[in-house]
Amino acid sequence: MTVHPFIEAEKHAGHNAKRACELLKVSRTAFYTRRTSAPGTRAAPDAELTEQTTAVHERSRGAYGAPRVHAVLKREGAECGRRRLARLMRAAGLQGRHRRRRHLTTFPDPRAATRPYLVVRDFQPDAGALDTRWCGDSYIPTEESWLYLATVIDIASRRVVGWATAAHLRTERSPTHSRPPATSGAPPVQ
């Protein structure tokens, strides 16, 4: 953390800069030298590189992070290191988009008996097999959290047999649970 802006603010407020430097254990010479000196040798190149970085980041519609922006700038002939570029992007408030973490929803019981897989990934509708094969389930990300939509769809007729929504994945409700029950658009499916 740099204390020079704090000392400068104290000086503008009418307080003694000498006392602020003593309390913060900073030499007055260093404070006044930094205050009157010109920007460092890297300030101008950093500003130019930040402009180039911002342009590349905007061209990618905010998707590129430091590694990709670095690769693009390198192809365009800019000389810079990836860590320096990452530091400048952080200072400018630029950040690439990243994929969401996969939301793990099913935790199988290791002691449960294995059920036979009867559908065998055959989702072709068969008119003679009404109400024999059902499928469904959906997880919808919202700004607050996940919305869990459980649907039961008949594969043959593509008719929605039943559905329910909830803010959780619990199958059994405890008697002390205070949330209202999940809304349902159809009677429970047997």
Backbone as a printed PyTorch tensor [residue, N CA C, xyz], in Angstrom:
tensor([[[  0.8380,  -1.1740,   0.0000],
         [  0.0000,   0.0000,   0.0000],
         [  0.8830,   1.2370,   0.0000]],

        [[  0.5660,   2.2100,  -0.8230],
         [  1.3240,   3.4540,  -0.8370],
         [  0.6390,   4.4690,   0.0730]],

        [[  1.4300,   5.1570,   0.8700],
         [  0.8820,   6.0960,   1.8450],
         [  0.9730,   7.5390,   1.3630]],

        [[  1.6170,   7.7440,   0.2280],
         [  1.8120,   9.1050,  -0.2670],
         [  0.5040,   9.8360,  -0.5570]],

        [[ -0.5200,   9.2020,  -1.1620],
         [ -1.7870,   9.9200,  -1.3450],
         [ -2.4320,  10.3190,  -0.0140]],

        [[ -2.2700,   9.4910,   1.0140],
         [ -2.8290,   9.8140,   2.3200],
         [ -2.1310,  11.0530,   2.8980]],

        [[ -0.8040,  11.0910,   2.7970],
         [ -0.0490,  12.2400,   3.3120],
         [ -0.4240,  13.4910,   2.5290]],

        [[ -0.6000,  13.3490,   1.2280],
         [ -1.0060,  14.4860,   0.3890],
         [ -2.3780,  15.0120,   0.8250]],

        [[ -3.3030,  14.1190,   1.1110],
         [ -4.6310,  14.5340,   1.5640],
         [ -4.5480,  15.2340,   2.9150]],

        [[ -3.6950,  14.7400,   3.8040],
         [ -3.5050,  15.3940,   5.0930],
         [ -2.9310,  16.7930,   4.9140]],

        [[ -2.0050,  16.9440,   3.9790],
         [ -1.3910,  18.2480,   3.7180],
         [ -2.4280,  19.2300,   3.1790]],

        [[ -3.3080,  18.7560,   2.2780],
         [ -4.3570,  19.6250,   1.7260],
         [ -5.3990,  19.9740,   2.7840]],

        [[ -5.5740,  19.1160,   3.7750],
         [ -6.5320,  19.3900,   4.8480],
         [ -5.9700,  20.3710,   5.8750]],

        [[ -4.7170,  20.7840,   5.6910],
         [ -4.1170,  21.7720,   6.5890],
         [ -3.3170,  21.1730,   7.7190]],

        [[ -3.0920,  19.8820,   7.7040],
         [ -2.3040,  19.2420,   8.7460],
         [ -0.8240,  19.2620,   8.3760]],

        [[ -0.0040,  18.9150,   9.3250],
         [  1.4340,  18.9520,   9.1490],
         [  1.9030,  17.6910,   8.4140]],

        [[  2.5620,  17.8590,   7.2600],
         [  3.0610,  16.7210,   6.4930],
         [  4.2080,  16.0390,   7.2270]],

        [[  4.9870,  16.8270,   7.9780],
         [  6.1130,  16.2560,   8.7250],
         [  5.5970,  15.2340,   9.7400]],

        [[  4.5550,  15.5900,  10.4630],
         [  3.9970,  14.6870,  11.4860],
         [  3.4010,  13.4320,  10.8480]],

        [[  2.6840,  13.5860,   9.7020],
         [  2.0990,  12.4330,   9.0060],
         [  3.2000,  11.4870,   8.5270]],

        [[  4.2950,  12.0470,   8.0250],
         [  5.4120,  11.2060,   7.5680],
         [  6.0370,  10.4450,   8.7440]],

        [[  6.1610,  11.1190,   9.8980],
         [  6.7260,  10.4460,  11.0740],
         [  5.8310,   9.3040,  11.5450]],

        [[  4.5120,   9.5500,  11.5840],
         [  3.5860,   8.5190,  12.0490],
         [  3.5440,   7.3170,  11.1110]],

        [[  3.6560,   7.5690,   9.8170],
         [  3.5940,   6.4860,   8.8370],
         [  4.9730,   5.9170,   8.4940]],

        [[  6.0080,   6.4610,   9.1410],
         [  7.3850,   5.9880,   8.9610],
         [  7.8200,   6.0580,   7.4940]],

        [[  7.6040,   7.2540,   6.9350],
         [  8.0190,   7.5380,   5.5610],
         [  8.9340,   8.7490,   5.6250]],

        [[ 10.0280,   8.7350,   4.8740],
         [ 10.9100,   9.9000,   4.9040],
         [ 10.2590,  11.0510,   4.1420]],

        [[ 10.4340,  12.2600,   4.6920],
         [  9.8560,  13.4370,   4.0350],
         [ 10.5010,  13.6660,   2.6810]],

        [[ 11.7760,  13.3350,   2.5730],
         [ 12.4750,  13.5190,   1.2990],
         [ 11.8320,  12.6720,   0.2160]],

        [[ 11.5230,  11.4120,   0.5380],
         [ 10.8880,  10.5300,  -0.4500],
         [  9.5010,  11.0450,  -0.8170]],

        [[  8.7600,  11.5640,   0.1770],
         [  7.4180,  12.0800,  -0.1030],
         [  7.4800,  13.2640,  -1.0560]],

        [[  8.3720,  14.2380,  -0.7550],
         [  8.4420,  15.4310,  -1.6070],
         [  9.0630,  15.1320,  -2.9650]],

        [[  9.9750,  14.1660,  -3.0280],
         [ 10.5540,  13.7860,  -4.3140],
         [  9.5020,  13.1550,  -5.2080]],

        [[  8.7260,  12.2880,  -4.6270],
         [  7.6690,  11.6370,  -5.4160],
         [  6.6050,  12.6470,  -5.8260]],

        [[  6.3450,  13.6090,  -4.9680],
         [  5.3120,  14.6040,  -5.2430],
         [  5.6990,  15.5060,  -6.4090]],

        [[  6.9770,  15.8540,  -6.5070],
         [  7.4100,  16.7980,  -7.5330],
         [  8.0060,  16.1220,  -8.7620]],

        [[  8.2660,  14.8380,  -8.7040],
         [  8.9370,  14.1790,  -9.8240],
         [  7.9660,  13.8670, -10.9490]],

        [[  8.5240,  13.6750, -12.1170],
         [  7.7380,  13.3160, -13.3060],
         [  7.3400,  11.8370, -13.2180]],

        [[  6.3530,  11.4160, -14.0010],
         [  5.9840,   9.9980, -14.0070],
         [  7.1730,   9.1150, -14.3670]],

        [[  7.1180,   7.8710, -13.9380],
         [  8.1990,   6.9310, -14.1790],
         [  8.3930,   6.6300, -15.6640]],

        [[  9.4490,   5.9080, -15.9510],
         [  9.7840,   5.6110, -17.3430],
         [  8.7810,   4.6590, -17.9870]],

        [[  8.0700,   3.8820, -17.1720],
         [  7.1070,   2.9290, -17.7270],
         [  5.6960,   3.4920, -17.8190]],

        [[  5.4530,   4.6720, -17.2850],
         [  4.0960,   5.2140, -17.2480],
         [  3.5280,   5.4070, -18.6530]],

        [[  4.3020,   6.0110, -19.5530],
         [  3.8080,   6.2490, -20.9210],
         [  3.6180,   4.9360, -21.6840]],

        [[  4.6030,   4.0060, -21.6670],
         [  4.3650,   2.7310, -22.3520],
         [  3.2020,   1.9320, -21.7570]],

        [[  3.0440,   2.0080, -20.4400],
         [  1.9250,   1.3070, -19.8070],
         [  0.5930,   1.8920, -20.2470]],

        [[  0.5230,   3.2080, -20.3640],
         [ -0.7210,   3.8480, -20.8080],
         [ -1.0440,   3.4460, -22.2450]],

        [[ -0.0210,   3.4110, -23.0960],
         [ -0.2330,   3.0040, -24.4940],
         [ -0.6540,   1.5410, -24.5830]],

        [[ -0.0070,   0.6840, -23.7890],
         [ -0.3420,  -0.7370, -23.7930],
         [ -1.7460,  -0.9640, -23.2280]],

        [[ -2.1490,  -0.1500, -22.2570],
         [ -3.4960,  -0.2620, -21.7070],
         [ -4.5290,   0.1000, -22.7670]],

        [[ -4.2510,   1.1050, -23.5800],
         [ -5.1650,   1.4650, -24.6800],
         [ -5.2990,   0.3150, -25.6790]],

        [[ -4.1650,  -0.2800, -26.0670],
         [ -4.1980,  -1.4060, -27.0040],
         [ -4.9590,  -2.5830, -26.3930]],

        [[ -4.7150,  -2.8410, -25.1090],
         [ -5.3860,  -3.9430, -24.4240],
         [ -6.8870,  -3.7120, -24.3830]],

        [[ -7.2970,  -2.4810, -24.0720],
         [ -8.7200,  -2.1500, -24.0270],
         [ -9.3580,  -2.3370, -25.3980]],

        [[ -8.6500,  -1.9510, -26.4580],
         [ -9.1840,  -2.1070, -27.8190],
         [ -9.3790,  -3.5830, -28.1570]],

        [[ -8.4010,  -4.4210, -27.8430],
         [ -8.5110,  -5.8570, -28.1210],
         [ -9.6300,  -6.4730, -27.2810]],

        [[ -9.7370,  -6.0600, -26.0330],
         [-10.7660,  -6.5880, -25.1390],
         [-12.1570,  -6.2150, -25.6470]],

        [[-12.3200,  -4.9880, -26.1420],
         [-13.6190,  -4.5640, -26.6740],
         [-13.9520,  -5.2850, -27.9810]],

        [[-12.9270,  -5.5300, -28.8080],
         [-13.1680,  -6.2730, -30.0680],
         [-13.6560,  -7.6800, -29.7870]],

        [[-13.2260,  -8.2560, -28.6670],
         [-13.6640,  -9.6070, -28.3140],
         [-14.9770,  -9.5800, -27.5380]],

        [[-15.5990,  -8.4210, -27.4420],
         [-16.8480,  -8.2210, -26.7030],
         [-16.6940,  -8.6360, -25.2400]],

        [[-15.5080,  -8.3620, -24.6890],
         [-15.2610,  -8.6270, -23.2790],
         [-14.9890, -10.0730, -22.9390]],

        [[-14.7910, -10.9140, -23.9430],
         [-14.6100, -12.3430, -23.6900],
         [-13.1580, -12.7030, -23.3730]],

        [[-12.1990, -11.9930, -23.9430],
         [-10.7960, -12.3750, -23.7850],
         [-10.2360, -11.9330, -22.4510]],

        [[ -9.5010, -12.8220, -21.8220],
         [ -8.7470, -12.5120, -20.6200],
         [ -7.3010, -12.2300, -20.9920]],

        [[ -6.4290, -12.1710, -19.9970],
         [ -5.0300, -11.8120, -20.2230],
         [ -4.3080, -12.7560, -21.1860]],

        [[ -4.4620, -14.0890, -21.1110],
         [ -3.7190, -14.9470, -22.0440],
         [ -4.0920, -14.7120, -23.5100]],

        [[ -5.3790, -14.5730, -23.7940],
         [ -5.7930, -14.3710, -25.1810],
         [ -5.4470, -12.9740, -25.6760]],

        [[ -5.6290, -11.9680, -24.8270],
         [ -5.2620, -10.6070, -25.2240],
         [ -3.7660, -10.5550, -25.4940]],

        [[ -2.9750, -11.2360, -24.6690],
         [ -1.5290, -11.2840, -24.8680],
         [ -1.1910, -11.9190, -26.2130]],

        [[ -1.8790, -13.0060, -26.5610],
         [ -1.6180, -13.6800, -27.8420],
         [ -1.9570, -12.7540, -29.0120]],

        [[ -3.0630, -12.0290, -28.9200],
         [ -3.4540, -11.1170, -30.0020],
         [ -2.4440,  -9.9880, -30.1290]],

        [[ -2.0410,  -9.4030, -29.0120],
         [ -1.0730,  -8.3100, -29.0580],
         [  0.2810,  -8.7830, -29.5800]],

        [[  0.6350, -10.0010, -29.2410],
         [  1.9020, -10.5520, -29.7280],
         [  1.8580, -10.7300, -31.2460]],

        [[  0.7020, -11.2070, -31.7630],
         [  0.5490, -11.3360, -33.2240],
         [  0.5940,  -9.9810, -33.9120]],

        [[  0.0940,  -8.9450, -33.2210],
         [  0.0960,  -7.5970, -33.8000],
         [  1.4450,  -6.9090, -33.6460]],

        [[  2.3870,  -7.5400, -32.9400],
         [  3.7380,  -7.0070, -32.8410],
         [  4.0400,  -6.2430, -31.5720]],

        [[  3.1530,  -6.2240, -30.6120],
         [  3.4100,  -5.5120, -29.3530],
         [  4.3510,  -6.3420, -28.4790]],

        [[  5.3060,  -5.6760, -27.8660],
         [  6.2590,  -6.3490, -26.9870],
         [  5.8260,  -6.1440, -25.5360]],

        [[  5.3410,  -7.2070, -24.9060],
         [  4.9540,  -7.1240, -23.4980],
         [  4.8880,  -8.5300, -22.9340]],

        [[  5.0290,  -8.6130, -21.6320],
         [  4.9150,  -9.8900, -20.9460],
         [  3.4760, -10.1460, -20.5200]],

        [[  3.1470, -11.4020, -20.3510],
         [  1.7690, -11.7550, -19.9800],
         [  1.4210, -11.2550, -18.5830]],

        [[  2.3680, -11.3270, -17.6600],
         [  2.0900, -10.8630, -16.2930],
         [  1.9190,  -9.3460, -16.2420]],

        [[  2.7250,  -8.6330, -17.0040],
         [  2.5670,  -7.1740, -17.0680],
         [  1.2010,  -6.8290, -17.6490]],

        [[  0.8180,  -7.5570, -18.6840],
         [ -0.4790,  -7.3300, -19.3060],
         [ -1.6100,  -7.6420, -18.3270]],

        [[ -1.4690,  -8.7190, -17.5680],
         [ -2.4830,  -9.0700, -16.5680],
         [ -2.5820,  -7.9840, -15.5010]],

        [[ -1.4480,  -7.4260, -15.0830],
         [ -1.4450,  -6.3520, -14.0920],
         [ -2.1560,  -5.1190, -14.6350]],

        [[ -1.8720,  -4.7670, -15.8910],
         [ -2.5160,  -3.5930, -16.5020],
         [ -4.0130,  -3.8140, -16.6930]],

        [[ -4.3970,  -5.0350, -17.0570],
         [ -5.8290,  -5.3250, -17.2100],
         [ -6.5370,  -5.2310, -15.8650]],

        [[ -5.9010,  -5.7280, -14.8000],
         [ -6.4910,  -5.6220, -13.4710],
         [ -6.6630,  -4.1630, -13.0730]],

        [[ -5.6280,  -3.3440, -13.3450],
         [ -5.6890,  -1.9210, -12.9900],
         [ -6.7800,  -1.1970, -13.7860]],

        [[ -7.0120,  -1.6290, -15.0280],
         [ -8.0270,  -0.9960, -15.8700],
         [ -9.4160,  -1.5770, -15.6350]],

        [[ -9.5150,  -2.6240, -14.8210],
         [-10.8100,  -3.2290, -14.5350],
         [-11.3100,  -4.1300, -15.6510]],

        [[-10.3990,  -4.6510, -16.4670],
         [-10.7740,  -5.5390, -17.5730],
         [-10.6360,  -6.9840, -17.1190]],

        [[-11.6330,  -7.7800, -17.4470],
         [-11.6170,  -9.1890, -17.0600],
         [-12.3260,  -9.9840, -18.1430]],

        [[-11.7730, -11.1150, -18.5120],
         [-12.4050, -11.9640, -19.5110],
         [-13.5390, -12.7690, -18.9120]],

        [[-14.4020, -13.2450, -19.7790],
         [-15.4910, -14.1130, -19.3140],
         [-14.9640, -15.5260, -19.1800]],

        [[-15.5430, -16.2610, -18.2600],
         [-15.1470, -17.6540, -18.0920],
         [-16.3980, -18.5040, -17.9810]],

        [[-16.2320, -19.7480, -18.3190],
         [-17.3630, -20.6700, -18.2730],
         [-17.7980, -20.8840, -16.8400]],

        [[-19.0740, -21.1000, -16.6970],
         [-19.5840, -21.3860, -15.3640],
         [-19.1360, -22.7720, -14.9360]],

        [[-19.0040, -22.9190, -13.6340],
         [-18.6990, -24.2490, -13.1260],
         [-19.9030, -25.1440, -13.3510]],

        [[-19.6290, -26.3690, -13.6640],
         [-20.7150, -27.3210, -13.8660],
         [-21.4220, -27.5450, -12.5420]],

        [[-22.7300, -27.5030, -12.5740],
         [-23.5350, -27.6360, -11.3590],
         [-23.8930, -29.1090, -11.1860]],

        [[-23.2370, -29.7580, -10.2540],
         [-23.4690, -31.1700,  -9.9970],
         [-24.7590, -31.3250,  -9.2050]],

        [[-25.7100, -32.0710,  -9.7490],
         [-27.0250, -32.1580,  -9.1270],
         [-27.3820, -33.5450,  -8.6210]],

        [[-26.7710, -34.5550,  -9.1430],
         [-27.1550, -35.9110,  -8.7810],
         [-26.0170, -36.5860,  -8.0270]],

        [[-26.3350, -37.1110,  -6.8570],
         [-25.3650, -37.8350,  -6.0640],
         [-25.9040, -39.2460,  -5.8570]],

        [[-25.4530, -40.2190,  -6.6410],
         [-26.0020, -41.5670,  -6.5070],
         [-25.5760, -42.2090,  -5.1930]],

        [[-26.4640, -43.0140,  -4.6710],
         [-26.1800, -43.7550,  -3.4460],
         [-25.3290, -44.9660,  -3.8330]],

        [[-24.1230, -45.1010,  -3.2990],
         [-23.2700, -46.2260,  -3.6930],
         [-23.8210, -47.5760,  -3.2330]],

        [[-24.7250, -47.5790,  -2.2480],
         [-25.2840, -48.8350,  -1.7490],
         [-26.5430, -49.2550,  -2.5080]],

        [[-27.0610, -48.3750,  -3.3600],
         [-28.3090, -48.6800,  -4.0710],
         [-28.0720, -49.7370,  -5.1520]],

        [[-29.1150, -50.5170,  -5.4040],
         [-29.0310, -51.5450,  -6.4430],
         [-29.0470, -50.8750,  -7.8200]],

        [[-28.3130, -51.4360,  -8.7540],
         [-28.2630, -50.8970, -10.1070],
         [-29.5330, -51.2630, -10.8510]],

        [[-30.1430, -50.2520, -11.4630],
         [-31.3740, -50.4750, -12.2190],
         [-31.0320, -50.7290, -13.6810]],

        [[-31.7970, -51.5590, -14.3690],
         [-31.5250, -51.7780, -15.7990],
         [-31.8910, -50.5220, -16.6040]],

        [[-31.1290, -50.2470, -17.6270],
         [-31.3490, -49.0760, -18.4740],
         [-32.2630, -49.5030, -19.6140]],

        [[-33.5490, -49.2610, -19.4650],
         [-34.5350, -49.7790, -20.4030],
         [-34.6980, -48.9200, -21.6540]],

        [[-34.4170, -47.6270, -21.5710],
         [-34.6170, -46.7400, -22.7300],
         [-33.5090, -46.9520, -23.7620]],

        [[-32.3200, -47.2700, -23.3570],
         [-31.1600, -47.5330, -24.2070],
         [-30.9760, -46.4020, -25.2210]],

        [[-31.1760, -45.1600, -24.7670],
         [-31.0050, -43.9520, -25.5710],
         [-31.8250, -43.9850, -26.8550]],

        [[-32.9350, -44.6820, -26.8560],
         [-33.8340, -44.7240, -28.0030],
         [-34.9880, -43.7710, -27.7170]],

        [[-34.9010, -42.5370, -28.2390],
         [-35.9090, -41.5260, -27.9780],
         [-36.8180, -41.3130, -29.1880]],

        [[-36.8480, -42.2720, -30.1060],
         [-37.7360, -42.1730, -31.2620],
         [-39.1780, -42.4030, -30.8170]],

        [[-40.0990, -41.5450, -31.2430],
         [-41.5000, -41.7490, -30.8360],
         [-42.0940, -42.9910, -31.4930]],

        [[-42.8060, -43.7530, -30.7160],
         [-43.4860, -44.9540, -31.1950],
         [-44.9570, -44.7920, -30.8260]],

        [[-45.8270, -44.6150, -31.8550],
         [-47.2440, -44.3370, -31.6090],
         [-47.9320, -45.4490, -30.8250]],

        [[-47.4770, -46.6630, -30.9530],
         [-48.1010, -47.7800, -30.2490],
         [-47.6270, -47.9120, -28.8120]],

        [[-46.6800, -47.0840, -28.3910],
         [-46.1090, -47.2170, -27.0470],
         [-46.4290, -45.9920, -26.1910]],

        [[-47.6680, -45.5450, -26.2300],
         [-48.0650, -44.3930, -25.4180],
         [-47.9390, -44.7230, -23.9350]],

        [[-47.4680, -43.7580, -23.1730],
         [-47.3150, -43.8680, -21.7210],
         [-46.4620, -45.0590, -21.2820]],

        [[-45.4580, -45.4130, -22.0810],
         [-44.5380, -46.4780, -21.6610],
         [-43.1550, -45.9210, -21.3420]],

        [[-42.7580, -44.8120, -21.9940],
         [-41.4390, -44.2130, -21.7490],
         [-41.6250, -42.7250, -21.5000]],

        [[-41.1040, -42.2540, -20.3720],
         [-41.1870, -40.8490, -20.0090],
         [-39.7730, -40.3050, -19.8280]],

        [[-39.6190, -39.0270, -20.0410],
         [-38.3370, -38.3740, -19.7800],
         [-38.5990, -36.9560, -19.2970]],

        [[-37.5680, -36.2880, -18.8760],
         [-37.6920, -34.9040, -18.4420],
         [-36.6810, -34.5410, -17.3870]],

        [[-36.6460, -33.2580, -17.0270],
         [-35.7890, -32.6860, -16.0000],
         [-35.0710, -31.4910, -16.6080]],

        [[-34.9710, -30.4450, -15.8620],
         [-34.2740, -29.2730, -16.3620],
         [-33.8000, -28.4190, -15.2060]],

        [[-32.6510, -27.7900, -15.3630],
         [-32.0950, -26.8710, -14.3880],
         [-31.9160, -25.5450, -15.0990]],

        [[-32.5180, -24.4920, -14.5720],
         [-32.5070, -23.1960, -15.2370],
         [-31.7420, -22.2050, -14.3580]],

        [[-30.6230, -21.6280, -14.8570],
         [-29.9170, -20.6320, -14.0440],
         [-30.6610, -19.2980, -14.0970]],

        [[-30.8700, -18.6890, -12.9430],
         [-31.4690, -17.3580, -12.8650],
         [-30.4580, -16.4310, -12.2000]],

        [[-30.7740, -15.1440, -12.1230],
         [-29.8230, -14.2220, -11.5070],
         [-29.6680, -14.4760, -10.0110]],

        [[-30.7120, -14.9390,  -9.3480],
         [-30.6260, -15.2000,  -7.9180],
         [-29.9670, -16.5390,  -7.6300]],

        [[-30.4760, -17.5930,  -8.2500],
         [-29.9450, -18.9410,  -8.0170],
         [-30.4870, -19.8500,  -9.1160]],

        [[-30.4670, -21.1390,  -8.8710],
         [-30.9870, -22.0990,  -9.8360],
         [-32.4800, -22.2980,  -9.6110]],

        [[-33.2060, -22.5120, -10.7040],
         [-34.6080, -22.9240, -10.6320],
         [-34.6500, -24.3420, -11.1800]],

        [[-35.2060, -25.2380, -10.4070],
         [-35.2610, -26.6390, -10.8080],
         [-36.6610, -26.9300, -11.3290]],

        [[-36.7330, -27.3340, -12.5830],
         [-37.9990, -27.6400, -13.2380],
         [-38.0060, -29.1300, -13.5450]],

        [[-38.8870, -29.8410, -12.8880],
         [-39.0160, -31.2770, -13.1280],
         [-40.2100, -31.4760, -14.0530]],

        [[-39.9540, -32.0280, -15.2210],
         [-41.0290, -32.2890, -16.1730],
         [-41.0940, -33.7860, -16.4430]],

        [[-42.2840, -34.2550, -16.7290],
         [-42.4720, -35.6480, -17.1400],
         [-43.1480, -35.5750, -18.5050]],

        [[-42.4230, -36.0100, -19.5300],
         [-42.9010, -35.9260, -20.9090],
         [-42.9870, -37.3290, -21.4770]],

        [[-44.1120, -37.6460, -22.0890],
         [-44.2770, -38.9350, -22.7460],
         [-43.5170, -38.8760, -24.0620]],

        [[-42.6170, -39.8140, -24.2950],
         [-41.7750, -39.7890, -25.4920],
         [-42.6060, -39.9980, -26.7550]],

        [[-43.6070, -40.8630, -26.7020],
         [-44.3820, -41.1790, -27.9040],
         [-45.2540, -39.9960, -28.3390]],

        [[-45.9910, -39.4010, -27.4360],
         [-46.9160, -38.3330, -27.8120],
         [-46.3170, -36.9470, -27.6130]],

        [[-45.1750, -36.8500, -26.9440],
         [-44.5290, -35.5900, -26.5960],
         [-45.4590, -34.6920, -25.7830]],

        [[-46.3010, -35.3050, -25.0150],
         [-47.2560, -34.6130, -24.1640],
         [-46.6450, -34.4780, -22.7760]],

        [[-46.8450, -33.3060, -22.1680],
         [-46.3650, -33.0900, -20.8150],
         [-47.3470, -33.7640, -19.8680]],

        [[-46.8690, -34.7910, -19.1830],
         [-47.7050, -35.5400, -18.2630],
         [-47.8100, -34.7970, -16.9370]],

        [[-46.7370, -34.1460, -16.5060],
         [-46.7480, -33.3960, -15.2690],
         [-45.4800, -32.5740, -15.1290]],

        [[-45.5290, -31.5670, -14.2610],
         [-44.3460, -30.7520, -14.0240],
         [-44.4130, -30.1400, -12.6280]],

        [[-43.2410, -29.7450, -12.1210],
         [-43.1480, -29.0790, -10.8230],
         [-41.8920, -28.2380, -10.8080]],

        [[-41.9310, -27.1110, -10.0870],
         [-40.7510, -26.2610,  -9.9360],
         [-40.4190, -26.1250,  -8.4640]],

        [[-39.1380, -25.9020,  -8.1840],
         [-38.6880, -25.7000,  -6.8120],
         [-37.3490, -24.9870,  -6.8360]],

        [[-36.9640, -24.4540,  -5.7040],
         [-35.6750, -23.7850,  -5.5700],
         [-34.6230, -24.7230,  -4.9850]],

        [[-34.9210, -26.0080,  -4.9040],
         [-34.0190, -26.9910,  -4.3120],
         [-34.1940, -28.3180,  -5.0410]],

        [[-33.3490, -29.2770,  -4.6900],
         [-33.4230, -30.6070,  -5.2910],
         [-33.8120, -31.6820,  -4.2910]],

        [[-34.2960, -31.2980,  -3.1410],
         [-34.6650, -32.2990,  -2.1440],
         [-35.9110, -33.0630,  -2.5870]],

        [[-35.9430, -34.3540,  -2.3130],
         [-37.0950, -35.1600,  -2.6890],
         [-38.0670, -35.3190,  -1.5450]],

        [[-37.5810, -35.2410,  -0.3330],
         [-38.4550, -35.3740,   0.8290],
         [-38.3960, -34.0860,   1.6240]],

        [[-39.5320, -33.6600,   2.1300],
         [-39.5950, -32.4270,   2.9000],
         [-39.6870, -32.7730,   4.3800]],

        [[-38.9280, -32.0590,   5.1780],
         [-38.9990, -32.2780,   6.6220],
         [-40.2080, -31.5280,   7.1760]],

        [[-40.8040, -31.9790,   8.2910],
         [-41.9900, -31.3200,   8.8350],
         [-41.7070, -29.9130,   9.3430]],

        [[-40.4600, -29.5780,   9.6620],
         [-40.1420, -28.2550,  10.1890],
         [-39.7260, -27.2890,   9.1020]],

        [[-39.8050, -27.6920,   7.8560],
         [-39.3690, -26.8490,   6.7460],
         [-40.3350, -25.6780,   6.6000]],

        [[-39.7960, -24.4410,   6.4730],
         [-40.6450, -23.2530,   6.4650],
         [-40.9730, -22.7430,   5.0650]],

        [[-40.3260, -23.2430,   4.0350],
         [-40.6140, -22.7730,   2.6840],
         [-41.9520, -23.3040,   2.2070]],

        [[-42.6300, -22.5380,   1.3260],
         [-43.8910, -23.0500,   0.7840],
         [-43.6160, -24.2180,  -0.1520]],

        [[-44.5860, -25.0900,  -0.3540],
         [-44.3660, -26.2350,  -1.2460],
         [-44.1740, -25.7650,  -2.6810]],

        [[-43.5320, -26.6160,  -3.4780],
         [-43.2800, -26.2940,  -4.8810],
         [-44.5990, -26.2110,  -5.6380]],

        [[-44.6370, -25.3030,  -6.6320],
         [-45.8460, -25.1810,  -7.4380],
         [-45.9200, -26.3400,  -8.4030]],

        [[-47.0900, -26.7360,  -8.7550],
         [-47.2470, -27.8770,  -9.6320],
         [-48.3440, -27.5890, -10.6380]],

        [[-48.1410, -28.0120, -11.8600],
         [-49.1240, -27.7640, -12.9090],
         [-49.9510, -28.9740, -13.2350]],

        [[-49.7290, -30.0970, -12.5910],
         [-50.4700, -31.3070, -12.8760],
         [-50.5140, -32.1590, -11.6210]],

        [[-51.4350, -33.0810, -11.5690],
         [-51.4760, -33.9600, -10.3950],
         [-50.2290, -34.8130, -10.3270]],

        [[-49.8640, -35.3030,  -9.1540],
         [-48.6560, -36.1190,  -9.0300],
         [-48.7290, -37.3370,  -9.9500]],

        [[-47.5860, -37.6450, -10.5350],
         [-47.4770, -38.7730, -11.4610],
         [-47.1080, -40.0190, -10.6830]],

        [[-47.7930, -41.1120, -10.9430],
         [-47.5260, -42.3690, -10.2550],
         [-46.3530, -43.0770, -10.8610]]])
